[in-house]
């Protein structure tokens, strides 16, 4: 959508007009089956006024949304066993069925969430709902990019504003194909008394942040959430994502300053615990790749592991090639587009690229560096693409707890292990499936193994409490 943000007297109205025009706009792409009749194709091209370069011949079904009907069939023997996300052990009920006090739990320790294995409803959603109901909470600040149609997050923010709390919501109303829904949410939140802002001119706000400011008698304390996925309870059951719930003063202060920046109250560009696009995500990652090269050259341990949805940024790819040439082991898990070529002699001998496709959509982003034996890990919303690094507000947070850094390392170990079922990218750009061992035995299903692991952890934690 093309909207002049500077000139629009009312951005919502301008966007609504543009959405109405989009329904009758010119096509930019025509998808047809390979077997389409030439006369029919000629008629479509003529009537729709598209060029030959805008016609795409596809080998399979055109509208895959129809597959939803197959999923809804009552054939349990053809489906995965039922899976119910579990409450994180550090947020589980104690002694009774009443929900845990989120703020007491977070004042004791940070919580690293792994959805959908850890329930979104009893972690992130409960965090916002308890903040809205807590009389000691002074303010809630949150970004919203996409959310569900019947969003309990929106309802909680409305309740908070109506009870007199200061509520700031940064809504990205230009989120592709969610524009109508986000405009509706923006109006509902404004009517409830929330301060609704639409981010920085020329940039989409894609970061996933929430901040709660609470008066605890002896002083003000801030609690924060940084995630890799949207505040959407429905997709949180199908998308694999990570999130950090924390009361860390440094992280919370940085997020507070970033909200001030995004809402126009202040202009700050340096955040000690965050990497923020478009200013510092690319530069920060390149600096850390270079640091691994220097560790390797000095004889210290060096390794780079990254998990992302896409990798096409040339600067990042070139830096990873340099790391490989310096002898640094680089292991990547990339679900979608990957423009890097691993295993090319003299260029990327020390780089592997894997992709995990399974029951859940792998959506989290992890950037893990050995750092000479003192590992660091970052998680957040940014993929390694131009749009993320240059045209969006994205946030990566440094994980404060060494235990959580180690936990992310173990997760990457499992996902990148040769014994885990995955797709491997070759030096010629071809993907090859590896799902069986040399003996013909099936390899480990990553997501199935994580379901079993989280169940064991929850059962062990419950046994300890008893």
Short mmCIF file of C-alpha atoms in Angstrom, two decimals:
data_model
loop_
_atom_site.label_atom_id
_atom_site.label_comp_id
_atom_site.label_asym_id
_atom_site.label_seq_id
_atom_site.Cartn_x
_atom_site.Cartn_y
_atom_site.Cartn_z
CA UNK A 1 0.00 0.00 0.00
CA UNK A 2 1.27 3.46 -0.93
CA UNK A 3 0.29 6.10 1.63
CA UNK A 4 1.99 9.47 2.04
CA UNK A 5 2.53 9.30 5.79
CA UNK A 6 3.89 12.84 6.07
CA UNK A 7 0.99 14.45 4.22
CA UNK A 8 -1.88 12.33 5.49
CA UNK A 9 -3.96 14.44 7.86
CA UNK A 10 -5.41 11.28 9.22
CA UNK A 11 -3.36 8.17 8.54
CA UNK A 12 -6.24 5.82 9.35
CA UNK A 13 -8.59 7.46 6.85
CA UNK A 14 -5.90 7.63 4.19
CA UNK A 15 -5.14 3.94 4.62
CA UNK A 16 -8.81 2.99 4.50
CA UNK A 17 -9.20 4.82 1.18
CA UNK A 18 -6.17 3.03 -0.19
CA UNK A 19 -7.58 -0.33 0.93
CA UNK A 20 -10.81 0.40 -0.93
CA UNK A 21 -8.83 1.22 -4.07
CA UNK A 22 -6.80 -1.97 -3.73
CA UNK A 23 -9.90 -4.08 -4.37
CA UNK A 24 -10.10 -2.60 -7.87
CA UNK A 25 -6.38 -2.14 -8.53
CA UNK A 26 -4.43 -3.61 -11.43
CA UNK A 27 -3.15 -7.19 -11.02
CA UNK A 28 0.57 -7.61 -10.42
CA UNK A 29 0.68 -11.41 -10.85
CA UNK A 30 -1.40 -14.07 -12.59
CA UNK A 31 -0.96 -17.66 -11.41
CA UNK A 32 -2.19 -20.44 -13.69
CA UNK A 33 -1.86 -24.22 -13.81
CA UNK A 34 0.71 -25.62 -16.22
CA UNK A 35 -2.02 -27.42 -18.17
CA UNK A 36 -4.17 -24.33 -18.76
CA UNK A 37 -5.76 -24.09 -22.19
CA UNK A 38 -3.91 -21.59 -24.40
CA UNK A 39 -7.14 -19.86 -25.46
CA UNK A 40 -8.25 -19.42 -21.84
CA UNK A 41 -4.84 -18.04 -20.90
CA UNK A 42 -4.92 -15.60 -23.81
CA UNK A 43 -8.35 -14.40 -22.70
CA UNK A 44 -7.21 -13.90 -19.09
CA UNK A 45 -4.07 -12.01 -20.12
CA UNK A 46 -6.10 -9.76 -22.39
CA UNK A 47 -8.95 -9.05 -19.97
CA UNK A 48 -6.71 -8.56 -16.93
CA UNK A 49 -4.17 -6.52 -18.92
CA UNK A 50 -1.11 -8.34 -17.59
CA UNK A 51 2.18 -8.86 -19.40
CA UNK A 52 3.80 -12.22 -20.14
CA UNK A 53 6.37 -11.57 -17.38
CA UNK A 54 3.53 -11.33 -14.86
CA UNK A 55 2.15 -14.80 -15.69
CA UNK A 56 3.41 -17.70 -13.55
CA UNK A 57 2.78 -21.33 -14.55
CA UNK A 58 2.61 -23.54 -11.45
CA UNK A 59 2.78 -27.35 -11.33
CA UNK A 60 0.39 -27.90 -8.42
CA UNK A 61 -2.89 -26.65 -6.96
CA UNK A 62 -3.20 -22.86 -7.05
CA UNK A 63 -5.18 -22.13 -3.89
CA UNK A 64 -3.69 -24.11 -1.03
CA UNK A 65 -6.22 -22.69 1.46
CA UNK A 66 -8.50 -25.48 0.25
CA UNK A 67 -6.29 -27.96 2.09
CA UNK A 68 -7.87 -26.72 5.34
CA UNK A 69 -10.92 -28.81 4.43
CA UNK A 70 -8.74 -31.94 4.45
CA UNK A 71 -7.31 -31.06 7.85
CA UNK A 72 -10.83 -30.74 9.27
CA UNK A 73 -11.78 -34.28 8.23
CA UNK A 74 -12.46 -36.66 11.11
CA UNK A 75 -9.53 -38.98 10.42
CA UNK A 76 -7.50 -39.05 13.66
CA UNK A 77 -5.32 -41.93 12.41
CA UNK A 78 -3.89 -39.60 9.74
CA UNK A 79 -3.10 -36.76 12.13
CA UNK A 80 -0.48 -35.99 14.74
CA UNK A 81 -1.38 -37.06 18.29
CA UNK A 82 -3.14 -34.35 20.25
CA UNK A 83 -0.79 -31.83 21.82
CA UNK A 84 -1.68 -29.32 24.53
CA UNK A 85 0.91 -26.65 25.39
CA UNK A 86 2.11 -26.82 28.98
CA UNK A 87 2.55 -23.99 31.48
CA UNK A 88 6.23 -23.21 31.92
CA UNK A 89 7.49 -24.87 35.11
CA UNK A 90 8.55 -21.50 36.60
CA UNK A 91 5.05 -20.13 36.03
CA UNK A 92 3.06 -23.19 37.07
CA UNK A 93 0.45 -23.10 39.82
CA UNK A 94 1.75 -23.83 43.31
CA UNK A 95 -0.34 -25.50 46.02
CA UNK A 96 -3.61 -24.54 44.30
CA UNK A 97 -5.30 -24.12 40.96
CA UNK A 98 -5.02 -20.31 41.07
CA UNK A 99 -2.64 -18.72 38.54
CA UNK A 100 0.85 -17.85 39.71
CA UNK A 101 1.62 -14.20 40.48
CA UNK A 102 3.59 -13.27 37.36
CA UNK A 103 5.40 -10.37 38.98
CA UNK A 104 6.53 -12.38 41.99
CA UNK A 105 7.75 -15.13 39.67
CA UNK A 106 9.66 -12.71 37.44
CA UNK A 107 11.18 -10.88 40.40
CA UNK A 108 12.88 -14.18 41.30
CA UNK A 109 14.15 -15.14 37.84
CA UNK A 110 13.84 -14.51 34.12
CA UNK A 111 11.70 -16.96 32.17
CA UNK A 112 12.73 -18.09 28.68
CA UNK A 113 9.63 -19.27 26.83
CA UNK A 114 9.56 -21.69 23.92
CA UNK A 115 6.20 -21.73 22.16
CA UNK A 116 4.13 -23.72 21.39
CA UNK A 117 5.67 -26.14 23.90
CA UNK A 118 5.26 -23.50 26.62
CA UNK A 119 1.72 -22.18 26.70
CA UNK A 120 1.24 -18.63 25.38
CA UNK A 121 -2.03 -18.27 27.32
CA UNK A 122 -0.45 -18.98 30.72
CA UNK A 123 2.68 -16.90 30.08
CA UNK A 124 2.57 -13.88 27.77
CA UNK A 125 -1.21 -13.50 27.73
CA UNK A 126 -1.41 -13.92 31.50
CA UNK A 127 1.41 -11.37 31.92
CA UNK A 128 -0.65 -8.72 30.11
CA UNK A 129 -3.94 -9.72 31.75
CA UNK A 130 -2.49 -9.62 35.27
CA UNK A 131 -0.87 -6.27 34.52
CA UNK A 132 -4.23 -4.90 33.39
CA UNK A 133 -5.96 -6.08 36.59
CA UNK A 134 -3.17 -5.24 39.07
CA UNK A 135 -3.88 -1.99 41.00
CA UNK A 136 -0.13 -1.49 41.51
CA UNK A 137 0.57 -1.31 37.77
CA UNK A 138 0.94 2.25 36.56
CA UNK A 139 1.51 1.75 32.84
CA UNK A 140 1.54 -0.84 30.04
CA UNK A 141 3.31 -0.30 26.74
CA UNK A 142 3.06 -2.77 23.87
CA UNK A 143 3.66 -3.23 20.15
CA UNK A 144 1.08 -5.01 18.00
CA UNK A 145 1.83 -6.22 14.47
CA UNK A 146 -0.68 -9.03 14.01
CA UNK A 147 -3.14 -10.46 16.53
CA UNK A 148 -6.18 -12.73 16.48
CA UNK A 149 -9.74 -11.74 15.64
CA UNK A 150 -10.98 -12.19 19.22
CA UNK A 151 -7.82 -11.00 20.90
CA UNK A 152 -7.63 -11.35 24.70
CA UNK A 153 -4.55 -9.11 24.53
CA UNK A 154 -6.64 -6.25 23.09
CA UNK A 155 -9.35 -6.86 25.71
CA UNK A 156 -6.78 -6.67 28.51
CA UNK A 157 -5.34 -3.40 27.19
CA UNK A 158 -8.85 -1.93 26.96
CA UNK A 159 -9.56 -3.00 30.55
CA UNK A 160 -6.29 -1.44 31.70
CA UNK A 161 -7.06 1.90 30.07
CA UNK A 162 -10.61 1.96 31.39
CA UNK A 163 -9.31 1.33 34.92
CA UNK A 164 -7.13 4.43 34.71
CA UNK A 165 -3.76 2.97 33.78
CA UNK A 166 -1.54 4.66 31.23
CA UNK A 167 -1.62 2.43 28.14
CA UNK A 168 0.55 3.05 25.09
CA UNK A 169 -0.03 0.79 22.09
CA UNK A 170 2.11 0.96 18.98
CA UNK A 171 0.06 -0.61 16.19
CA UNK A 172 1.48 -1.32 12.76
CA UNK A 173 -1.58 -0.55 10.66
CA UNK A 174 0.33 -1.29 7.44
CA UNK A 175 0.91 -4.97 8.33
CA UNK A 176 0.26 -6.69 4.99
CA UNK A 177 -3.27 -8.15 4.67
CA UNK A 178 -4.02 -7.30 8.33
CA UNK A 179 -4.65 -3.61 7.65
CA UNK A 180 -8.43 -3.78 8.16
CA UNK A 181 -8.13 -5.69 11.44
CA UNK A 182 -5.43 -3.40 12.80
CA UNK A 183 -7.42 -0.27 11.93
CA UNK A 184 -10.36 -1.76 13.82
CA UNK A 185 -8.17 -2.51 16.85
CA UNK A 186 -6.66 0.99 16.74
CA UNK A 187 -10.10 2.58 16.90
CA UNK A 188 -11.24 0.30 19.72
CA UNK A 189 -8.14 1.05 21.78
CA UNK A 190 -8.39 4.80 21.19
CA UNK A 191 -12.04 4.81 22.25
CA UNK A 192 -11.04 3.06 25.49
CA UNK A 193 -8.50 5.78 26.28
CA UNK A 194 -5.29 4.13 25.11
CA UNK A 195 -2.59 6.27 23.57
CA UNK A 196 -2.28 4.70 20.12
CA UNK A 197 0.68 5.55 17.89
CA UNK A 198 1.68 4.24 14.49
CA UNK A 199 5.47 4.20 14.69
CA UNK A 200 8.12 6.04 12.74
CA UNK A 201 7.48 7.50 9.30
CA UNK A 202 8.79 5.25 6.54
CA UNK A 203 9.37 2.22 8.76
CA UNK A 204 7.16 -0.72 9.67
CA UNK A 205 7.25 -1.59 13.37
CA UNK A 206 7.80 -5.36 13.40
CA UNK A 207 9.41 -5.81 16.86
CA UNK A 208 7.54 -7.74 19.58
CA UNK A 209 7.76 -5.83 22.86
CA UNK A 210 5.72 -5.32 26.02
CA UNK A 211 6.64 -3.27 29.10
CA UNK A 212 4.83 -3.08 32.44
CA UNK A 213 5.64 -0.34 34.96
CA UNK A 214 4.67 -1.26 38.54
CA UNK A 215 4.76 0.59 41.86
CA UNK A 216 6.01 -1.92 44.43
CA UNK A 217 5.96 0.35 47.46
CA UNK A 218 9.72 0.53 47.86
CA UNK A 219 10.08 1.85 44.32
CA UNK A 220 9.11 1.53 40.68
CA UNK A 221 9.99 -1.71 38.89
CA UNK A 222 9.67 -2.53 35.22
CA UNK A 223 8.87 -5.93 33.71
CA UNK A 224 9.30 -6.71 30.03
CA UNK A 225 8.61 -9.25 27.33
CA UNK A 226 10.62 -9.54 24.11
CA UNK A 227 9.49 -12.13 21.57
CA UNK A 228 10.17 -13.53 18.15
CA UNK A 229 6.48 -13.99 17.25
CA UNK A 230 3.28 -11.97 17.23
CA UNK A 231 0.97 -11.41 20.19
CA UNK A 232 -1.51 -13.82 18.63
CA UNK A 233 -2.87 -16.67 20.80
CA UNK A 234 -4.02 -18.64 17.76
CA UNK A 235 -0.78 -18.71 15.78
CA UNK A 236 1.14 -19.23 19.04
CA UNK A 237 -0.25 -22.79 19.02
CA UNK A 238 1.15 -23.50 15.53
CA UNK A 239 4.28 -21.36 15.28
CA UNK A 240 7.56 -22.18 17.01
CA UNK A 241 8.74 -19.00 18.73
CA UNK A 242 10.82 -17.79 21.66
CA UNK A 243 10.16 -15.12 24.25
CA UNK A 244 11.94 -13.61 27.23
CA UNK A 245 9.99 -12.47 30.29
CA UNK A 246 12.32 -10.45 32.48
CA UNK A 247 12.66 -7.90 35.26
CA UNK A 248 16.28 -7.22 34.31
CA UNK A 249 16.84 -3.50 34.89
CA UNK A 250 19.10 -3.02 31.90
CA UNK A 251 16.78 -4.74 29.43
CA UNK A 252 13.67 -3.01 30.81
CA UNK A 253 15.36 0.41 30.73
CA UNK A 254 16.36 -0.08 27.10
CA UNK A 255 12.84 -1.14 26.14
CA UNK A 256 11.40 1.86 27.97
CA UNK A 257 13.73 4.19 26.09
CA UNK A 258 12.84 2.51 22.80
CA UNK A 259 9.12 3.02 23.44
CA UNK A 260 9.86 6.69 24.14
CA UNK A 261 11.68 6.85 20.83
CA UNK A 262 8.92 5.14 18.87
CA UNK A 263 6.18 7.27 20.42
CA UNK A 264 8.04 10.53 19.78
CA UNK A 265 8.87 11.43 23.38
CA UNK A 266 12.64 11.10 22.94
CA UNK A 267 15.26 10.31 20.34
CA UNK A 268 17.69 7.66 21.49
CA UNK A 269 19.68 5.35 19.25
CA UNK A 270 21.92 3.44 21.66
CA UNK A 271 20.64 0.53 23.72
CA UNK A 272 23.28 -1.49 25.61
CA UNK A 273 21.16 -4.66 25.80
CA UNK A 274 19.36 -4.45 22.46
CA UNK A 275 20.15 -4.40 18.77
CA UNK A 276 17.58 -2.22 17.01
CA UNK A 277 17.01 -2.02 13.25
CA UNK A 278 17.46 -0.11 11.09
CA UNK A 279 20.36 1.37 13.07
CA UNK A 280 22.19 -1.49 14.76
CA UNK A 281 21.00 -5.04 13.97
CA UNK A 282 23.15 -5.52 10.88
CA UNK A 283 26.12 -3.62 12.33
CA UNK A 284 25.82 -5.45 15.65
CA UNK A 285 25.75 -8.90 14.07
CA UNK A 286 28.64 -8.07 11.73
CA UNK A 287 30.70 -6.89 14.70
CA UNK A 288 30.04 -10.13 16.54
CA UNK A 289 30.93 -12.23 13.50
CA UNK A 290 34.19 -10.29 13.23
CA UNK A 291 34.83 -10.89 16.92
CA UNK A 292 34.51 -14.65 16.39
CA UNK A 293 37.10 -14.37 13.61
CA UNK A 294 39.45 -12.57 16.00
CA UNK A 295 38.89 -15.21 18.70
CA UNK A 296 39.77 -17.91 16.19
CA UNK A 297 42.91 -16.08 15.05
CA UNK A 298 44.00 -15.69 18.69
CA UNK A 299 43.62 -19.42 19.32
CA UNK A 300 40.46 -19.14 21.40
CA UNK A 301 37.27 -21.12 20.81
CA UNK A 302 35.02 -19.64 18.14
CA UNK A 303 31.70 -20.73 16.69
CA UNK A 304 28.66 -19.07 15.14
CA UNK A 305 25.16 -20.51 15.12
CA UNK A 306 22.12 -18.75 13.73
CA UNK A 307 18.47 -19.69 13.29
CA UNK A 308 16.29 -17.55 11.04
CA UNK A 309 13.46 -17.65 8.53
CA UNK A 310 15.47 -16.13 5.69
CA UNK A 311 19.08 -15.24 4.86
CA UNK A 312 19.61 -12.98 1.84
CA UNK A 313 21.50 -9.96 3.22
CA UNK A 314 24.76 -9.71 1.25
CA UNK A 315 26.78 -8.07 4.03
CA UNK A 316 25.89 -10.82 6.48
CA UNK A 317 26.59 -13.57 3.95
CA UNK A 318 29.98 -12.08 3.06
CA UNK A 319 30.87 -11.84 6.76
CA UNK A 320 29.95 -15.49 7.30
CA UNK A 321 32.11 -16.47 4.31
CA UNK A 322 35.03 -14.57 5.88
CA UNK A 323 34.43 -16.38 9.17
CA UNK A 324 34.50 -19.74 7.40
CA UNK A 325 37.71 -18.83 5.58
CA UNK A 326 39.24 -17.97 8.97
CA UNK A 327 38.33 -21.44 10.26
CA UNK A 328 35.28 -20.48 12.34
CA UNK A 329 32.58 -23.18 12.34
CA UNK A 330 29.28 -21.65 11.17
CA UNK A 331 26.06 -23.66 11.55
CA UNK A 332 22.83 -22.18 10.22
CA UNK A 333 19.20 -23.25 10.47
CA UNK A 334 17.22 -21.38 7.80
CA UNK A 335 13.60 -22.33 7.21
CA UNK A 336 13.03 -20.40 3.97
CA UNK A 337 15.10 -18.45 1.47
CA UNK A 338 18.87 -18.84 1.82
CA UNK A 339 21.22 -17.11 -0.64
CA UNK A 340 24.36 -18.43 1.07
CA UNK A 341 26.09 -21.47 -0.47
CA UNK A 342 27.62 -23.81 2.12
CA UNK A 343 30.45 -26.25 1.50
CA UNK A 344 32.10 -24.38 -1.38
CA UNK A 345 35.86 -25.17 -1.27
CA UNK A 346 37.92 -22.20 -0.18
CA UNK A 347 34.84 -20.11 0.54
CA UNK A 348 32.41 -21.85 2.87
CA UNK A 349 34.06 -25.15 3.85
CA UNK A 350 33.11 -24.59 7.51
CA UNK A 351 29.47 -23.62 6.93
CA UNK A 352 26.45 -25.94 7.17
CA UNK A 353 22.84 -24.98 6.43
CA UNK A 354 19.88 -27.04 7.65
CA UNK A 355 16.13 -26.50 7.48
CA UNK A 356 13.54 -28.11 9.74
CA UNK A 357 10.02 -28.56 8.37
CA UNK A 358 7.44 -30.20 10.57
CA UNK A 359 4.24 -29.99 12.54
CA UNK A 360 4.92 -26.41 13.68
CA UNK A 361 6.22 -23.51 11.61
CA UNK A 362 9.79 -22.83 12.75
CA UNK A 363 9.65 -19.05 13.31
CA UNK A 364 12.14 -18.11 16.04
CA UNK A 365 15.37 -16.20 15.42
CA UNK A 366 18.47 -17.04 17.46
CA UNK A 367 21.96 -15.60 17.07
CA UNK A 368 24.51 -17.52 19.19
CA UNK A 369 28.23 -16.76 19.43
CA UNK A 370 30.84 -18.80 21.32
CA UNK A 371 32.75 -15.60 22.15
CA UNK A 372 35.99 -17.25 23.18
CA UNK A 373 34.31 -19.59 25.65
CA UNK A 374 31.90 -17.02 27.12
CA UNK A 375 28.84 -17.58 24.92
CA UNK A 376 26.33 -14.87 24.08
CA UNK A 377 22.89 -15.33 22.56
CA UNK A 378 20.36 -12.93 21.08
CA UNK A 379 16.73 -13.54 20.14
CA UNK A 380 14.21 -11.30 18.44
CA UNK A 381 12.07 -10.39 15.47
CA UNK A 382 14.67 -9.72 12.76
CA UNK A 383 15.36 -11.95 9.79
CA UNK A 384 18.46 -11.43 7.67
CA UNK A 385 16.71 -9.63 4.82
CA UNK A 386 16.89 -6.05 3.52
CA UNK A 387 13.32 -5.30 4.54
CA UNK A 388 14.00 -6.36 8.14
CA UNK A 389 17.39 -4.72 8.48
CA UNK A 390 16.70 -1.48 6.58
CA UNK A 391 12.96 -0.77 6.42
CA UNK A 392 11.57 -2.07 9.71
CA UNK A 393 11.94 -1.45 13.41
CA UNK A 394 13.26 -4.79 14.65
CA UNK A 395 14.68 -5.74 18.04
CA UNK A 396 17.12 -8.41 19.17
CA UNK A 397 17.67 -8.76 22.92
CA UNK A 398 20.78 -10.16 24.53
CA UNK A 399 19.82 -13.04 26.83
CA UNK A 400 21.03 -12.01 30.32
CA UNK A 401 21.10 -15.43 32.03
CA UNK A 402 24.03 -17.78 31.26
CA UNK A 403 21.67 -20.67 31.98
CA UNK A 404 19.30 -19.52 29.26
CA UNK A 405 22.20 -18.99 26.85
CA UNK A 406 23.18 -22.62 27.50
CA UNK A 407 19.56 -23.71 27.00
CA UNK A 408 19.48 -22.03 23.59
CA UNK A 409 22.78 -23.69 22.77
CA UNK A 410 21.28 -27.09 23.58
CA UNK A 411 18.26 -26.32 21.40
CA UNK A 412 20.56 -25.47 18.50
CA UNK A 413 22.63 -28.60 19.19
CA UNK A 414 19.54 -30.75 18.74
CA UNK A 415 18.23 -28.93 15.67
CA UNK A 416 21.59 -28.96 13.87
CA UNK A 417 22.64 -32.50 14.86
CA UNK A 418 23.27 -34.99 12.05
CA UNK A 419 20.92 -37.37 13.84
CA UNK A 420 17.97 -34.96 13.56
CA UNK A 421 15.64 -35.15 10.58
CA UNK A 422 16.10 -32.04 8.42
CA UNK A 423 16.84 -30.73 4.94
CA UNK A 424 20.48 -30.01 4.07
CA UNK A 425 21.54 -27.30 1.64
CA UNK A 426 24.33 -28.22 -0.78
CA UNK A 427 26.97 -26.07 -2.49
CA UNK A 428 24.95 -25.91 -5.73
CA UNK A 429 21.87 -24.57 -3.97
CA UNK A 430 20.01 -27.89 -3.90
CA UNK A 431 18.15 -29.12 -0.81
CA UNK A 432 18.40 -32.79 0.18
CA UNK A 433 16.20 -34.47 2.75
CA UNK A 434 17.93 -36.39 5.57
CA UNK A 435 15.33 -38.32 7.52
CA UNK A 436 16.92 -41.79 7.85
CA UNK A 437 20.23 -43.09 9.11
CA UNK A 438 22.65 -45.21 7.06
CA UNK A 439 20.89 -48.26 8.56
CA UNK A 440 17.51 -47.04 7.36
CA UNK A 441 16.30 -46.05 10.82
CA UNK A 442 14.25 -42.84 11.10
CA UNK A 443 16.18 -39.87 12.47
CA UNK A 444 15.04 -37.82 15.46
CA UNK A 445 11.95 -35.67 14.88
CA UNK A 446 13.01 -32.34 16.43
CA UNK A 447 9.55 -31.13 17.33
CA UNK A 448 8.42 -34.51 18.65
CA UNK A 449 11.54 -34.68 20.81
CA UNK A 450 10.86 -31.19 22.19
CA UNK A 451 7.25 -32.09 23.02
CA UNK A 452 8.51 -35.10 24.99
CA UNK A 453 11.25 -33.04 26.68
CA UNK A 454 8.86 -30.33 27.85
CA UNK A 455 6.42 -32.91 29.20
CA UNK A 456 9.21 -34.53 31.21
CA UNK A 457 10.32 -31.17 32.61
CA UNK A 458 6.78 -30.30 33.66
CA UNK A 459 6.27 -33.72 35.27
CA UNK A 460 9.59 -33.47 37.12
CA UNK A 461 8.78 -29.97 38.36
CA UNK A 462 5.36 -31.12 39.57
CA UNK A 463 6.97 -34.05 41.40
CA UNK A 464 9.40 -31.71 43.16
CA UNK A 465 6.55 -29.43 44.28
CA UNK A 466 4.67 -32.41 45.72
#
